[in-house]
Phi, psi and omega in degrees: 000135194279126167311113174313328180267009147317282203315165170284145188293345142317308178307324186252015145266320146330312150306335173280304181301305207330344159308316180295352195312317172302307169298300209295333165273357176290303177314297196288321149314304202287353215243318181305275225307347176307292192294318178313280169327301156317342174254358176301314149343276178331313181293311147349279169314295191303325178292324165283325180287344183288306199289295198310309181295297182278328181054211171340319164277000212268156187294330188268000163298293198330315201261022172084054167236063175318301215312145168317284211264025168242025194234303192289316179290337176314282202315346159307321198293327193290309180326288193307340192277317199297308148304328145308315188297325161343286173290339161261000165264320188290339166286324158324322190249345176285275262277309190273332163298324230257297173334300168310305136347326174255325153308334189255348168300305189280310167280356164277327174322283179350285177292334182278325179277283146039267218264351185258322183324293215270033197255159215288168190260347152344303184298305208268358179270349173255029176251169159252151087051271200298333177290298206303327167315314188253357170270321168328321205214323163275342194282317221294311196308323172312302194286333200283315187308340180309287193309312196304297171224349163306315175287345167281356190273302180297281197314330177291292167313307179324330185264320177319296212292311185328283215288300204273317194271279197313308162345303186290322178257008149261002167245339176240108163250342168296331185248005189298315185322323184298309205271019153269332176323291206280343188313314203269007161285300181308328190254356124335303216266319217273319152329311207268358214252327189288299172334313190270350188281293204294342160276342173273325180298322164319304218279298201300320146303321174283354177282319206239345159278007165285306219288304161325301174325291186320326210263334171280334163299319197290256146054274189261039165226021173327302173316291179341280208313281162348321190257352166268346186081027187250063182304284172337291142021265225275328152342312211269282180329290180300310179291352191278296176314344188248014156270344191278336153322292188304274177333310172287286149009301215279334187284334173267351162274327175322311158332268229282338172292329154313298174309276182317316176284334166289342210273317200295328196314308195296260167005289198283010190288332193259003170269332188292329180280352205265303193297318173240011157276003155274326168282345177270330174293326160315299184303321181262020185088358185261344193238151148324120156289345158285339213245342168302281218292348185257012175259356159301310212272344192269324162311293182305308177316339189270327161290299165318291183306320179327271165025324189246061174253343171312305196277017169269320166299348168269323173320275187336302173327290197286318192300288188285347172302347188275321212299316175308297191284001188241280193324316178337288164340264177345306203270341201284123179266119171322153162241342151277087178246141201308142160285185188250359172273134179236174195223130202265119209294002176267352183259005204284096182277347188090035187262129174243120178205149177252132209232064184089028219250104215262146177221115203212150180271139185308165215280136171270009151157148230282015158278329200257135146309147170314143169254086176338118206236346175220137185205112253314091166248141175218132179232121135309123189206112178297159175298110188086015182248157185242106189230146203237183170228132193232176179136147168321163211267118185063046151261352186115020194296334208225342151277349185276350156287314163336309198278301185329294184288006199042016174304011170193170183229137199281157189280338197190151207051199217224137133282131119293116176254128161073353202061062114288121164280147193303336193289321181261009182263138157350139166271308159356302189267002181275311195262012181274306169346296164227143196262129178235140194229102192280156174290343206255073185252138161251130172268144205246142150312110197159182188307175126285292166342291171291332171312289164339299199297337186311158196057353171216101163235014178260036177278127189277194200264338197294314216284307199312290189308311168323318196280315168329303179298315160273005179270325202073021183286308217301333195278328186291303194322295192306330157304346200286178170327292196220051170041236152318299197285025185247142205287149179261349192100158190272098195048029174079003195292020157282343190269142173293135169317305172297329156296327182298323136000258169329312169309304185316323168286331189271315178319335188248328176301298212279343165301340164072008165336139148318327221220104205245131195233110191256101192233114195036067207284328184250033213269327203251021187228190177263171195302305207282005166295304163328296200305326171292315165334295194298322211289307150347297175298358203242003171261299192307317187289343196280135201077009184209155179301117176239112171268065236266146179233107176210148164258344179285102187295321219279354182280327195268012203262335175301311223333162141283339186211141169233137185260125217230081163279163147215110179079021205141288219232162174276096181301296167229188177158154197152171195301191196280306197270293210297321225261313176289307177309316199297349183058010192305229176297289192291351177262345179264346180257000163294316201304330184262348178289306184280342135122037167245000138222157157300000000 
């Protein structure tokens, strides 16, 4: 099958639109029937200068109207219809592009958050932020301004040249060759202007996905930038990018900016021949004089627009450079994809084992090798024990939950839930299965409330107060302003690290996992926080499978089993006391922990 990122970027919105295929013809009917009407005037006119000129003999006498002034009011009559119908197509086809428009804005929004959801957690870590950011949303909006009025432009001019060119060659066909003259110059320019256009508008989105990026990273690091003083800094920073914005922008308006004044340049040359070799035919009697003034006016109509073929080529332009990069998107294929087994979480016992299982992260560039982070580690862990992991910082401690929870899929062996490979579960029932309360907690702009709830949101507030309560959440809550209703802040930052903390505990309480994954939970708090933490944990965990991830032994000393990595791999394991009596590893970091070595 021919790579999607091949096709013209028309093409492949088209296809995308193809649900829509009935509106877009309606709309696109409604846009002729606009224009037709629209052209009528002129014809008019030359019909009025015909009665004034010919009187009796004039075209519309042909149709049994002698009398002048029973001929000017038909032509009032003819006007005024002509000009409602007009007016009622145009509103008929702005109603139906713009709708269209905002229905297909909204479902490529959609389908692009959709389709980023279920994409690998890989993907957003080689990603910025702020790129993805700007194709959700300045990518989708360009294009939807496109839809809104540009394809109406386009359909319009087609029918003018259609319409006004057929006209021409059944009634003047001597002079029709003159308003033909300039088309294949006009469309030679519009081709070679357009060629030159699509790479500079690419530069230019990926230039405003930079810019983004830089502004939602600064942004959310504000403190940072603020507690170093580096204000000045990120000023520099940002102008450098929205000047390389800027740049790329100005190389693509010079183009586009060019093109219309060469275009008029072209045009008038051939109305000035329409005017006066249509006027010597006129003085000689070979032409109408009525039918000279609607070969003027249909000249100009015919012509004139071409003038706005610059900016519809810029519309197009910024419209498929959006179109690319949001289908780009679209198209880009999960490398995690969901099984096909599910699982019901009350039916879950919550037996976990890791099965010979080697892992490595992508290569950081193409000369250097995978740098190995797991290498055939193997675990077991029974239903309802509770066991934890210790080791330095990059022994692998916090991947081997990511291949759990599948945010990565192991290079070689096997994960298990229940002796399921993880590979083969629904990802729904895998991770509604376990529950994680990360050192990293994020909080949602919201309620307290909904933060708990999260992921259990059909939760009534008595199961929401429960989950609190075993968090050791409720008495703060209830001290806050407006108890469960108070809004928390943007990743919670009204909350103290231990409360965000605790809200994050009641979040997994309240989902009720089988299966509970503690990573680094108190890594980041004060003693008596902790201690309200453990007194919690040690309520929660009971009955259900808990994996603890620490660098604090003393958070681990209850575990039933403890795993000792290194480099990988399992040095050792065994309780807490067995582990100390062995005098290994894990006895030399109790030693320096409990302050009996350096």
């Amino acid at each position: 099958m021919a790579d999607p990122r091949t096709t013209k970027p028309l093409a492949r919105l088209l296809r995308y639109a193809r649900p829509h295929r009935r509106a877009i013809r309606a709309a696109t009917l409604y846009s002729v029937l606009n224009k037709v009407f629209d052209l009528a005037p002129p014809v008019l006119i030359g019909a009025a200068v015909d009665i004034v000129v010919s009187r009796e003999d004039s075209f519309i006498a042909l149709l049994g109207y002698a009398e002048v002034g029973a001929q000017l009011w038909i032509l009032a009559g003819l006007t005024l219809a002509a000009w409602a119908i007009e007016s009622l197509f145009q509103y008929a086809y702005a109603l139906k592009w713009r709708r269209l428009a905002q229905t297909i804005e909204h479902e490529l929004r959609m389908d692009l958050y959709r389709h980023v959801q279920g994409l690998e957690l890989a993907y957003f870590e080689d990603r910025s932020t702020g790129g993805l950011m700007a194709v959700l949303n300045d990518d989708v909006n360009q294009l939807e301004r496109f839809l809104d009025d540009g394809a109406n432009t386009a359909i319009q001019l087609v029918t003018t040249i259609v319409v006004v060119g057929g006209l021409f060659l059944a009634v003047v066909p001597s002079v029709a060759w003159m308003t033909m003259l300039p088309m294949p110059v006009v469309i030679a320019g519009s081709v070679w202007i357009q060629r030159r256009l699509e790479p500079r508008y690419a530069e230019v989105r990926e230039r405003v996905g930079q810019l983004n990026g830089h502004l939602v990273n600064n942004l959310g690091g504000i403190a940072t930038i603020k507690s170093f003083t580096a204000e000045d800094y990120e000023v520099g920073q940002i102008e450098l990018r929205s000047r390389a914005y800027e740049a790329a922008n100005r190389s693509a308006i010079r183009l586009s900016s060019a093109f219309v004044p060469g275009i008029r340049m072209v045009i008038v040359i051939g109305f000035a021949a329409i005017l006066v070799y249509g006027g010597k035919l006129a003085l000689a009697g070979e032409l109408n004089l009525g039918v000279y003034s609607v070969l003027v006016f249909m000249t100009q109509r015919l012509l004139w627009p071409l003038t706005g073929l610059g900016t519809l080529l810029d519309q197009y332009q910024r419209a498929m450079a959006s179109t690319t990069r949001a289908l780009d998107l679209l198209d880009t294929e999960a490398k995690i994809v969901s099984g096909e087994v599910a699982l019901a979480v009350e039916d879950v016992r919550g037996e976990v084992s890791f099965e010979d299982v080697e892992f490595h992260y992508g290569r950081t560039s193409e000369d250097a090798a995978p740098v190995p982070i797991l290498r055939g580690l193997s675990v077991r862990i029974e239903a309802g024990q509770t066991v934890a992991f210790v080791g330095a910082t990059g022994a692998g401690k916090s991947t081997l939950i990511k291949l759990l929870l599948r945010f990565y899929d192991v290079v070689a062996g096997r994960v298990c839930l229940d002796g399921v490979d993880v590979r083969e579960l629904e990802l729904p029932s895998l991770r509604r299965a376990v529950g994680l309360v990360s050192q990293d907690v994020f909080l949602f702009h919201g309620t307290v409330r909904d933060n708990i709830a999260y992921g259990s949101f059909d939760a009534s507030l008595d199961e929401i107060v429960e989950a609190a309560k075993a968090a050791e959440a409720h008495e703060f809550i209830m001290a806050l302003p407006e108890g469960y209703d108070t809004v928390v802040g943007e990743r919670g930052q009204k909350l103290s690290g231990g409360q965000r903390q605790r809200v994050s505990i009641a979040r997994a309480v309240l989902g009720d996992p089988p299966v509970l994954i503690l990573d680094e939970a108190t890594s980041s708090v004060d003693n008596e926080t902790e201690a309200a933490i453990q007194r919690s944990l040690e309520r929660i965990t009971k009955g259900r499978t808990t994996i603890v991830i620490a660098h604090r032994l003393s958070t681990v000393r209850s575990a039933d089993r403890t795993f000792v990595l290194e480099r990988g791999r399992i040095v050792e394991q065994g309780t807490h006391v067995e582990l100390v009596a062995t005098g290994g590893l894990y006895a030399a970091l109790w030693r320096v922990q409990t302050g009996e070595a350096a």
